[in-house]
PDB file of C-alpha atoms in Angstrom:
ATOM      1  CA  TRP A   1      13.734 -25.287  19.586  1.00  0.00           C
ATOM      2  CA  ASN A   2      15.713 -25.627  16.389  1.00  0.00           C
ATOM      3  CA  GLY A   3      14.469 -29.150  15.786  1.00  0.00           C
ATOM      4  CA  LEU A   4      10.853 -28.120  16.439  1.00  0.00           C
ATOM      5  CA  LEU A   5      11.217 -25.165  14.090  1.00  0.00           C
ATOM      6  CA  LEU A   6      12.556 -27.427  11.341  1.00  0.00           C
ATOM      7  CA  LEU A   7       9.647 -29.842  11.839  1.00  0.00           C
ATOM      8  CA  TYR A   8       7.154 -26.976  11.756  1.00  0.00           C
ATOM      9  CA  LYS A   9       8.728 -25.285   8.700  1.00  0.00           C
ATOM     10  CA  PRO A  10      10.468 -27.986   6.682  1.00  0.00           C
ATOM     11  CA  SER A  11      11.233 -25.527   3.879  1.00  0.00           C
ATOM     12  CA  LEU A  12      13.836 -23.958   6.197  1.00  0.00           C
ATOM     13  CA  ASN A  13      16.068 -27.056   6.109  1.00  0.00           C
ATOM     14  CA  ASN A  14      17.980 -26.101   2.968  1.00  0.00           C
ATOM     15  CA  ASN A  15      17.702 -22.313   3.115  1.00  0.00           C
ATOM     16  CA  PRO A  16      21.208 -20.763   2.991  1.00  0.00           C
ATOM     17  CA  SER A  17      20.012 -17.424   4.390  1.00  0.00           C
ATOM     18  CA  ILE A  18      19.186 -19.027   7.754  1.00  0.00           C
ATOM     19  CA  THR A  19      21.932 -19.344  10.291  1.00  0.00           C
ATOM     20  CA  GLU A  20      22.153 -21.189  13.577  1.00  0.00           C
ATOM     21  CA  VAL A  21      24.018 -19.296  16.277  1.00  0.00           C
ATOM     22  CA  ASN A  22      24.058 -22.047  18.894  1.00  0.00           C
ATOM     23  CA  ASP A  23      21.798 -24.752  20.361  1.00  0.00           C
ATOM     24  CA  ASN A  24      19.992 -22.297  22.649  1.00  0.00           C
ATOM     25  CA  THR A  25      18.847 -19.853  19.977  1.00  0.00           C
ATOM     26  CA  ILE A  26      16.036 -19.936  17.487  1.00  0.00           C
ATOM     27  CA  MET A  27      17.073 -19.694  13.869  1.00  0.00           C
ATOM     28  CA  ARG A  28      16.427 -16.315  12.375  1.00  0.00           C
ATOM     29  CA  HIS A  29      15.878 -15.403   8.780  1.00  0.00           C
ATOM     30  CA  ARG A  30      17.739 -12.382   7.458  1.00  0.00           C
ATOM     31  CA  ASN A  31      14.541 -10.879   5.989  1.00  0.00           C
ATOM     32  CA  THR A  32      11.957 -11.469   8.698  1.00  0.00           C
ATOM     33  CA  ASN A  33       8.490 -12.412   7.402  1.00  0.00           C
ATOM     34  CA  ASN A  34       9.309 -11.477   3.816  1.00  0.00           C
ATOM     35  CA  ASP A  35       9.252 -13.562   0.726  1.00  0.00           C
ATOM     36  CA  SER A  36      10.835 -12.664  -2.583  1.00  0.00           C
ATOM     37  CA  ASN A  37       7.456 -11.791  -4.147  1.00  0.00           C
ATOM     38  CA  SER A  38       6.691  -9.259  -1.407  1.00  0.00           C
ATOM     39  CA  GLN A  39      10.122  -7.711  -1.802  1.00  0.00           C
ATOM     40  CA  LEU A  40       9.732  -7.517  -5.587  1.00  0.00           C
ATOM     41  CA  ILE A  41       6.277  -5.897  -5.347  1.00  0.00           C
ATOM     42  CA  LEU A  42       7.352  -3.351  -2.729  1.00  0.00           C
ATOM     43  CA  ARG A  43      10.527  -2.479  -4.628  1.00  0.00           C
ATOM     44  CA  SER A  44       8.544  -2.200  -7.885  1.00  0.00           C
ATOM     45  CA  GLY A  45       6.207   0.214  -6.100  1.00  0.00           C
ATOM     46  CA  ALA A  46       9.248   2.177  -4.968  1.00  0.00           C
ATOM     47  CA  VAL A  47      10.714   2.391  -8.474  1.00  0.00           C
ATOM     48  CA  VAL A  48       7.374   3.415 -10.018  1.00  0.00           C
ATOM     49  CA  ASN A  49       6.961   6.147  -7.392  1.00  0.00           C
ATOM     50  CA  LEU A  50      10.494   7.444  -7.926  1.00  0.00           C
ATOM     51  CA  VAL A  51      10.075   7.539 -11.728  1.00  0.00           C
ATOM     52  CA  ILE A  52       6.773   9.415 -11.385  1.00  0.00           C
ATOM     53  CA  ALA A  53       8.408  11.815  -8.915  1.00  0.00           C
ATOM     54  CA  ILE A  54      11.183  12.549 -11.397  1.00  0.00           C
ATOM     55  CA  LEU A  55       8.634  13.125 -14.176  1.00  0.00           C
ATOM     56  CA  ALA A  56       6.616  15.427 -11.905  1.00  0.00           C
ATOM     57  CA  ILE A  57       9.540  17.822 -11.426  1.00  0.00           C
ATOM     58  CA  LEU A  58       9.905  18.411 -15.174  1.00  0.00           C
ATOM     59  CA  PRO A  59       8.797  21.827 -16.421  1.00  0.00           C
ATOM     60  CA  PRO A  60       5.080  21.643 -17.273  1.00  0.00           C
ATOM     61  CA  SER A  61       5.619  22.074 -21.010  1.00  0.00           C
ATOM     62  CA  TYR A  62       7.874  18.979 -21.039  1.00  0.00           C
ATOM     63  CA  HIS A  63       5.800  16.832 -18.723  1.00  0.00           C
ATOM     64  CA  PRO A  64       4.613  13.659 -20.528  1.00  0.00           C
ATOM     65  CA  ALA A  65       1.004  14.164 -19.390  1.00  0.00           C
ATOM     66  CA  TYR A  66       0.882  17.532 -21.176  1.00  0.00           C
ATOM     67  CA  VAL A  67       2.964  16.513 -24.186  1.00  0.00           C
ATOM     68  CA  LEU A  68       0.679  13.532 -24.805  1.00  0.00           C
ATOM     69  CA  ASP A  69      -2.330  15.856 -24.309  1.00  0.00           C
ATOM     70  CA  MET A  70      -3.617  13.855 -21.356  1.00  0.00           C
ATOM     71  CA  MET A  71      -3.954  16.908 -19.127  1.00  0.00           C
ATOM     72  CA  SER A  72      -4.974  20.497 -19.671  1.00  0.00           C
ATOM     73  CA  PRO A  73      -4.648  23.369 -19.072  1.00  0.00           C
ATOM     74  CA  LEU A  74      -1.059  23.949 -17.980  1.00  0.00           C
ATOM     75  CA  PRO A  75      -0.777  25.137 -14.372  1.00  0.00           C
ATOM     76  CA  PRO A  76       0.572  28.685 -13.889  1.00  0.00           C
ATOM     77  CA  SER A  77       3.499  27.397 -11.796  1.00  0.00           C
ATOM     78  CA  ASN A  78       4.936  24.018 -10.963  1.00  0.00           C
ATOM     79  CA  VAL A  79       5.179  24.509  -7.189  1.00  0.00           C
ATOM     80  CA  HIS A  80       2.380  22.029  -6.576  1.00  0.00           C
ATOM     81  CA  GLY A  81       3.965  19.541  -8.969  1.00  0.00           C
ATOM     82  CA  HIS A  82       7.265  19.711  -7.107  1.00  0.00           C
ATOM     83  CA  ALA A  83       5.551  19.250  -3.738  1.00  0.00           C
ATOM     84  CA  PHE A  84       3.593  16.312  -5.160  1.00  0.00           C
ATOM     85  CA  ALA A  85       6.848  14.838  -6.516  1.00  0.00           C
ATOM     86  CA  ALA A  86       8.451  15.059  -3.075  1.00  0.00           C
ATOM     87  CA  PHE A  87       5.612  13.088  -1.480  1.00  0.00           C
ATOM     88  CA  ILE A  88       5.666  10.492  -4.244  1.00  0.00           C
ATOM     89  CA  ALA A  89       9.428  10.068  -3.812  1.00  0.00           C
ATOM     90  CA  LEU A  90       9.137   9.771  -0.018  1.00  0.00           C
ATOM     91  CA  PHE A  91       6.542   7.021  -0.348  1.00  0.00           C
ATOM     92  CA  GLY A  92       8.779   5.303  -2.895  1.00  0.00           C
ATOM     93  CA  ILE A  93      11.627   5.283  -0.376  1.00  0.00           C
ATOM     94  CA  ALA A  94       9.224   3.975   2.285  1.00  0.00           C
ATOM     95  CA  TYR A  95       8.157   1.090   0.018  1.00  0.00           C
ATOM     96  CA  TRP A  96      11.805   0.206  -0.596  1.00  0.00           C
ATOM     97  CA  LEU A  97      12.502   0.131   3.162  1.00  0.00           C
ATOM     98  CA  SER A  98       9.344  -1.916   3.728  1.00  0.00           C
ATOM     99  CA  ALA A  99      10.726  -4.629   1.467  1.00  0.00           C
ATOM    100  CA  TYR A 100      13.342  -5.390   4.130  1.00  0.00           C
ATOM    101  CA  ASP A 101      10.835  -6.123   6.888  1.00  0.00           C
ATOM    102  CA  VAL A 102       7.094  -6.031   6.175  1.00  0.00           C
ATOM    103  CA  ASN A 103       6.056  -6.383   9.816  1.00  0.00           C
ATOM    104  CA  LYS A 104       8.337  -3.590  10.990  1.00  0.00           C
ATOM    105  CA  TYR A 105       6.928  -1.213   8.348  1.00  0.00           C
ATOM    106  CA  ARG A 106       3.351  -2.490   8.134  1.00  0.00           C
ATOM    107  CA  GLU A 107       1.881   0.856   9.301  1.00  0.00           C
ATOM    108  CA  VAL A 108       3.819   2.630   6.545  1.00  0.00           C
ATOM    109  CA  ILE A 109       2.434   0.149   4.015  1.00  0.00           C
ATOM    110  CA  LYS A 110      -1.085   0.856   5.326  1.00  0.00           C
ATOM    111  CA  LEU A 111      -0.506   4.579   4.733  1.00  0.00           C
ATOM    112  CA  GLY A 112       0.705   3.751   1.235  1.00  0.00           C
ATOM    113  CA  ILE A 113      -2.461   1.777   0.539  1.00  0.00           C
ATOM    114  CA  ALA A 114      -4.593   4.684   1.746  1.00  0.00           C
ATOM    115  CA  GLY A 115      -2.566   7.110  -0.390  1.00  0.00           C
ATOM    116  CA  LYS A 116      -2.973   4.992  -3.510  1.00  0.00           C
ATOM    117  CA  VAL A 117      -6.738   4.755  -3.033  1.00  0.00           C
ATOM    118  CA  ILE A 118      -7.014   8.517  -2.373  1.00  0.00           C
ATOM    119  CA  ILE A 119      -4.919   9.427  -5.434  1.00  0.00           C
ATOM    120  CA  SER A 120      -7.082   7.169  -7.612  1.00  0.00           C
ATOM    121  CA  ILE A 121     -10.207   8.929  -6.336  1.00  0.00           C
ATOM    122  CA  ILE A 122      -8.672  12.393  -6.845  1.00  0.00           C
ATOM    123  CA  PHE A 123      -7.844  11.640 -10.488  1.00  0.00           C
ATOM    124  CA  LEU A 124     -11.323  10.208 -11.064  1.00  0.00           C
ATOM    125  CA  VAL A 125     -12.927  13.362  -9.635  1.00  0.00           C
ATOM    126  CA  HIS A 126     -10.692  15.571 -11.781  1.00  0.00           C
ATOM    127  CA  TYR A 127     -11.591  13.565 -14.867  1.00  0.00           C
ATOM    128  CA  MET A 128     -15.293  13.937 -14.078  1.00  0.00           C
ATOM    129  CA  ALA A 129     -14.763  17.715 -13.709  1.00  0.00           C
ATOM    130  CA  GLY A 130     -12.982  17.836 -17.092  1.00  0.00           C
ATOM    131  CA  ARG A 131      -9.568  18.711 -15.681  1.00  0.00           C
ATOM    132  CA  CYS A 132      -7.696  15.611 -16.861  1.00  0.00           C
ATOM    133  CA  SER A 133      -8.108  13.014 -19.569  1.00  0.00           C
ATOM    134  CA  LEU A 134      -9.678   9.601 -19.201  1.00  0.00           C
ATOM    135  CA  THR A 135      -6.294   8.096 -20.130  1.00  0.00           C
ATOM    136  CA  LEU A 136      -4.573   9.818 -17.212  1.00  0.00           C
ATOM    137  CA  ALA A 137      -7.380   9.060 -14.733  1.00  0.00           C
ATOM    138  CA  MET A 138      -7.621   5.398 -15.769  1.00  0.00           C
ATOM    139  CA  GLY A 139      -3.847   4.958 -15.927  1.00  0.00           C
ATOM    140  CA  THR A 140      -3.437   6.361 -12.438  1.00  0.00           C
ATOM    141  CA  GLY A 141      -6.388   4.384 -11.093  1.00  0.00           C
ATOM    142  CA  ILE A 142      -5.200   1.105 -12.596  1.00  0.00           C
ATOM    143  CA  LEU A 143      -1.558   1.550 -11.542  1.00  0.00           C
ATOM    144  CA  ASP A 144      -2.235   2.742  -8.001  1.00  0.00           C
ATOM    145  CA  GLY A 145      -5.232   0.424  -7.568  1.00  0.00           C
ATOM    146  CA  THR A 146      -3.125  -2.570  -8.571  1.00  0.00           C
ATOM    147  CA  PHE A 147      -0.369  -1.681  -6.113  1.00  0.00           C
ATOM    148  CA  ALA A 148      -2.955  -1.066  -3.357  1.00  0.00           C
ATOM    149  CA  VAL A 149      -4.372  -4.577  -3.862  1.00  0.00           C
ATOM    150  CA  LEU A 150      -0.891  -6.128  -3.981  1.00  0.00           C
ATOM    151  CA  PHE A 151       0.154  -4.272  -0.820  1.00  0.00           C
ATOM    152  CA  ILE A 152      -2.991  -5.502   0.962  1.00  0.00           C
ATOM    153  CA  ARG A 153      -2.132  -9.066  -0.055  1.00  0.00           C
ATOM    154  CA  ILE A 154       1.413  -8.598   1.286  1.00  0.00           C
ATOM    155  CA  LEU A 155       0.085  -7.401   4.644  1.00  0.00           C
ATOM    156  CA  ASN A 156      -2.377 -10.291   4.825  1.00  0.00           C
ATOM    157  CA  SER A 157       0.296 -12.883   4.040  1.00  0.00           C
ATOM    158  CA  ALA A 158       2.781 -11.420   6.560  1.00  0.00           C
ATOM    159  CA  LYS A 159       0.597 -11.327   9.636  1.00  0.00           C
ATOM    160  CA  SER A 160       2.488 -10.207  12.701  1.00  0.00           C
TER     161      SER A 160
END
């Protein structure tokens, strides 16, 4: 098996992260079905989500979207912002975990893609209703839309 695997995937010959247990086992890669680009994209998505979550828990008068006049009016309380921040942070953690094994967490990544598309639509609708600026709606749409496309590409390249 090992010889056939090396013939099928010659790039594995010099990979130090692959170990051979004995002659009767198939070589296994430490990060199954992941490449460094997928890991970087998923971890970048995680970091972006965590930064946005931290910004979302700031008091409304200090929140960058209000300070930069990208959103108005100020909400009466920040309960919804804190709940939103919790969900953003949880998805960020999920993206980080997904970087370890795309196939194991592919359903989580699919939920993340759906969430990014939905959030982009929500901000577009709020812009059209005059409840947020074009800058905020476009920024959110571009950022989340880009990650949605990249996550789709990761799932397509790591077919189970």
